[in-house]
């Protein structure tokens, strides 16, 4: 059987769709594809799609943790597989890049974000730690979904605005604070 083909990424407005039970299958498929080129790489499924029952944009987020000397070979391998550089919005620097793509699975197209995070970067544990926190606290997961839906309902559907608004909530959770009420991201009273 031929390797799946990484397709062109199509940028869409932010959404908060129900969790897709196919997400872990897609993540495993893409991780296996990457591991075929980088058998030594540490690849994890992170983000909302990695948390059963967590609604989100439906993007399959993966994180590859690398040492400094592994960064360029990982970027090269991802490019060879068909992943593209992120060129819009809050673009991650090339020292901690994100690559994007899409893949067809089970009759649907799934967007992919592959975060390449050097081991000495302060972000190294942020996504895995947040994923694990949501997995082990269903009430917190549900509150996060409510937060994201409130962002969308407030009219903030541009990816940058959405990311900033949900990022505030994530930072509060990871710092041990109780997250706030549903966001008023437009500043209305």
Tab-separated table of C-alpha atoms in Angstrom:
chain	number	residue	atom	x	y	z
A	1	UNK	CA	0.000	0.000	0.000
A	2	UNK	CA	1.328	3.462	-0.902
A	3	UNK	CA	1.957	6.076	1.747
A	4	UNK	CA	-0.887	8.546	2.236
A	5	UNK	CA	-0.376	11.811	0.433
A	6	UNK	CA	-0.089	15.043	2.369
A	7	UNK	CA	-2.231	17.566	0.556
A	8	UNK	CA	-2.334	21.339	0.392
A	9	UNK	CA	-3.581	23.012	3.558
A	10	UNK	CA	-6.735	25.101	3.192
A	11	UNK	CA	-7.096	27.874	5.723
A	12	UNK	CA	-10.567	28.194	7.264
A	13	UNK	CA	-12.224	30.365	9.865
A	14	UNK	CA	-12.133	29.069	13.419
A	15	UNK	CA	-14.949	26.796	14.475
A	16	UNK	CA	-15.855	24.616	17.411
A	17	UNK	CA	-17.195	21.392	15.981
A	18	UNK	CA	-17.967	18.211	17.890
A	19	UNK	CA	-15.017	15.901	18.529
A	20	UNK	CA	-14.462	13.465	15.666
A	21	UNK	CA	-13.759	9.898	16.822
A	22	UNK	CA	-11.669	9.406	13.670
A	23	UNK	CA	-9.097	11.924	14.945
A	24	UNK	CA	-6.918	9.378	16.794
A	25	UNK	CA	-6.870	7.152	13.678
A	26	UNK	CA	-5.772	10.086	11.528
A	27	UNK	CA	-3.135	11.122	14.063
A	28	UNK	CA	-1.771	7.555	14.202
A	29	UNK	CA	-1.684	7.383	10.406
A	30	UNK	CA	0.240	10.656	10.102
A	31	UNK	CA	2.584	9.798	12.988
A	32	UNK	CA	3.373	6.482	11.274
A	33	UNK	CA	4.020	8.320	8.010
A	34	UNK	CA	6.433	10.733	9.729
A	35	UNK	CA	8.091	7.930	11.709
A	36	UNK	CA	8.787	6.178	8.405
A	37	UNK	CA	11.156	9.049	7.593
A	38	UNK	CA	12.181	9.842	11.166
A	39	UNK	CA	12.124	6.574	13.143
A	40	UNK	CA	13.943	8.185	16.081
A	41	UNK	CA	11.524	11.121	16.420
A	42	UNK	CA	9.301	11.600	19.455
A	43	UNK	CA	5.872	12.382	17.974
A	44	UNK	CA	2.747	13.039	20.058
A	45	UNK	CA	-0.891	13.727	19.248
A	46	UNK	CA	-1.767	16.963	21.075
A	47	UNK	CA	-4.507	19.600	20.870
A	48	UNK	CA	-8.270	19.218	21.164
A	49	UNK	CA	-8.435	16.336	18.706
A	50	UNK	CA	-6.274	14.313	21.134
A	51	UNK	CA	-8.839	14.685	23.931
A	52	UNK	CA	-11.915	12.440	23.572
A	53	UNK	CA	-15.065	14.561	23.680
A	54	UNK	CA	-13.235	17.873	23.240
A	55	UNK	CA	-14.863	19.914	20.489
A	56	UNK	CA	-12.617	22.150	18.416
A	57	UNK	CA	-11.541	23.123	14.934
A	58	UNK	CA	-11.007	19.502	13.982
A	59	UNK	CA	-7.337	20.075	13.232
A	60	UNK	CA	-5.015	17.188	14.020
A	61	UNK	CA	-2.172	18.736	16.042
A	62	UNK	CA	1.039	16.785	16.390
A	63	UNK	CA	4.179	17.719	18.262
A	64	UNK	CA	7.647	16.503	17.372
A	65	UNK	CA	10.171	17.137	20.150
A	66	UNK	CA	13.710	17.548	18.832
A	67	UNK	CA	17.238	18.316	19.938
A	68	UNK	CA	18.938	21.306	18.312
A	69	UNK	CA	20.795	19.119	15.801
A	70	UNK	CA	17.583	17.319	14.787
A	71	UNK	CA	15.615	20.477	13.900
A	72	UNK	CA	16.739	20.829	10.267
A	73	UNK	CA	16.457	17.120	9.397
A	74	UNK	CA	12.895	17.118	10.762
A	75	UNK	CA	11.955	20.212	8.756
A	76	UNK	CA	13.485	18.645	5.636
A	77	UNK	CA	11.651	15.332	6.131
A	78	UNK	CA	8.318	17.092	6.669
A	79	UNK	CA	8.829	19.071	3.464
A	80	UNK	CA	9.659	15.866	1.568
A	81	UNK	CA	6.386	14.371	2.842
A	82	UNK	CA	4.455	17.353	1.461
A	83	UNK	CA	3.939	19.488	4.556
A	84	UNK	CA	4.013	23.219	3.926
A	85	UNK	CA	5.356	26.174	5.882
A	86	UNK	CA	2.804	28.142	7.827
A	87	UNK	CA	2.570	31.547	6.096
A	88	UNK	CA	-0.360	33.336	7.720
A	89	UNK	CA	-1.611	34.465	11.080
A	90	UNK	CA	0.600	34.073	14.115
A	91	UNK	CA	3.469	32.425	12.261
A	92	UNK	CA	5.769	30.309	14.404
A	93	UNK	CA	9.474	31.147	13.967
A	94	UNK	CA	11.682	28.701	12.089
A	95	UNK	CA	13.505	27.967	15.363
A	96	UNK	CA	10.189	26.430	16.602
A	97	UNK	CA	8.257	25.900	13.385
A	98	UNK	CA	4.819	24.630	12.583
A	99	UNK	CA	4.166	22.806	9.334
A	100	UNK	CA	0.707	22.350	7.842
A	101	UNK	CA	-1.004	19.992	5.475
A	102	UNK	CA	-4.128	17.929	5.009
A	103	UNK	CA	-4.891	14.267	4.537
A	104	UNK	CA	-7.874	12.310	3.267
A	105	UNK	CA	-9.201	9.618	5.579
A	106	UNK	CA	-12.503	7.781	5.706
A	107	UNK	CA	-14.110	10.094	3.152
A	108	UNK	CA	-13.092	13.347	4.848
A	109	UNK	CA	-10.240	15.818	4.654
A	110	UNK	CA	-8.401	16.487	7.913
A	111	UNK	CA	-6.212	19.537	8.377
A	112	UNK	CA	-2.850	18.950	10.056
A	113	UNK	CA	-0.614	21.137	12.216
A	114	UNK	CA	2.793	19.658	13.014
A	115	UNK	CA	4.639	21.597	15.707
A	116	UNK	CA	8.394	21.020	15.809
A	117	UNK	CA	9.556	21.993	19.282
A	118	UNK	CA	13.210	21.985	20.363
A	119	UNK	CA	13.804	20.367	23.742
A	120	UNK	CA	15.247	23.607	25.152
A	121	UNK	CA	12.182	25.666	24.119
A	122	UNK	CA	9.858	26.744	26.958
A	123	UNK	CA	6.909	25.431	24.870
A	124	UNK	CA	8.187	21.839	25.008
A	125	UNK	CA	5.615	20.637	27.556
A	126	UNK	CA	2.756	23.125	27.063
A	127	UNK	CA	0.620	21.192	24.577
A	128	UNK	CA	1.197	17.714	26.063
A	129	UNK	CA	0.548	19.018	29.594
A	130	UNK	CA	-2.661	20.794	28.569
A	131	UNK	CA	-3.839	17.705	26.674
A	132	UNK	CA	-3.186	15.506	29.709
A	133	UNK	CA	-4.955	17.967	32.017
A	134	UNK	CA	-8.083	17.959	29.837
A	135	UNK	CA	-8.019	14.176	29.504
A	136	UNK	CA	-7.948	13.714	33.258
A	137	UNK	CA	-10.523	16.417	34.111
A	138	UNK	CA	-13.720	16.048	32.032
A	139	UNK	CA	-15.371	19.060	33.730
A	140	UNK	CA	-12.400	21.224	32.741
A	141	UNK	CA	-12.570	19.827	29.192
A	142	UNK	CA	-16.264	20.777	29.032
A	143	UNK	CA	-15.524	24.264	30.372
A	144	UNK	CA	-12.843	24.670	27.699
A	145	UNK	CA	-15.330	23.683	24.989
A	146	UNK	CA	-17.840	26.203	26.390
A	147	UNK	CA	-15.101	28.865	26.327
A	148	UNK	CA	-14.256	28.123	22.692
A	149	UNK	CA	-17.911	28.143	21.651
A	150	UNK	CA	-18.391	31.490	23.389
A	151	UNK	CA	-15.438	32.897	21.427
A	152	UNK	CA	-17.036	31.808	18.147
A	153	UNK	CA	-20.492	33.063	19.194
A	154	UNK	CA	-18.971	36.449	20.039
A	155	UNK	CA	-17.993	36.810	16.379
A	156	UNK	CA	-14.293	36.025	16.710
A	157	UNK	CA	-13.918	33.536	13.889
A	158	UNK	CA	-10.567	34.678	12.517
A	159	UNK	CA	-7.947	32.133	13.513
A	160	UNK	CA	-5.641	34.717	15.156
A	161	UNK	CA	-8.386	36.228	17.321
A	162	UNK	CA	-9.643	32.796	18.290
A	163	UNK	CA	-6.143	31.585	19.195
A	164	UNK	CA	-5.449	34.607	21.378
A	165	UNK	CA	-8.790	34.351	23.172
A	166	UNK	CA	-8.466	30.638	23.928
A	167	UNK	CA	-4.785	31.096	24.789
A	168	UNK	CA	-5.722	33.276	27.759
A	169	UNK	CA	-7.818	30.429	29.160
A	170	UNK	CA	-5.088	27.849	28.549
A	171	UNK	CA	-2.494	30.021	30.312
A	172	UNK	CA	-4.764	30.343	33.341
A	173	UNK	CA	-5.254	26.571	33.557
A	174	UNK	CA	-1.556	25.769	33.142
A	175	UNK	CA	-0.569	28.331	35.766
A	176	UNK	CA	-2.971	26.755	38.272
A	177	UNK	CA	-5.537	29.562	38.182
A	178	UNK	CA	-9.254	29.031	37.847
A	179	UNK	CA	-10.178	30.028	34.295
A	180	UNK	CA	-12.529	32.971	33.883
A	181	UNK	CA	-16.077	33.171	32.689
A	182	UNK	CA	-16.958	32.912	29.015
A	183	UNK	CA	-14.928	35.467	27.070
A	184	UNK	CA	-16.105	38.878	26.049
A	185	UNK	CA	-13.431	39.142	23.406
A	186	UNK	CA	-15.038	42.018	21.541
A	187	UNK	CA	-14.988	44.249	24.595
A	188	UNK	CA	-18.783	44.774	24.691
A	189	UNK	CA	-20.479	45.293	28.033
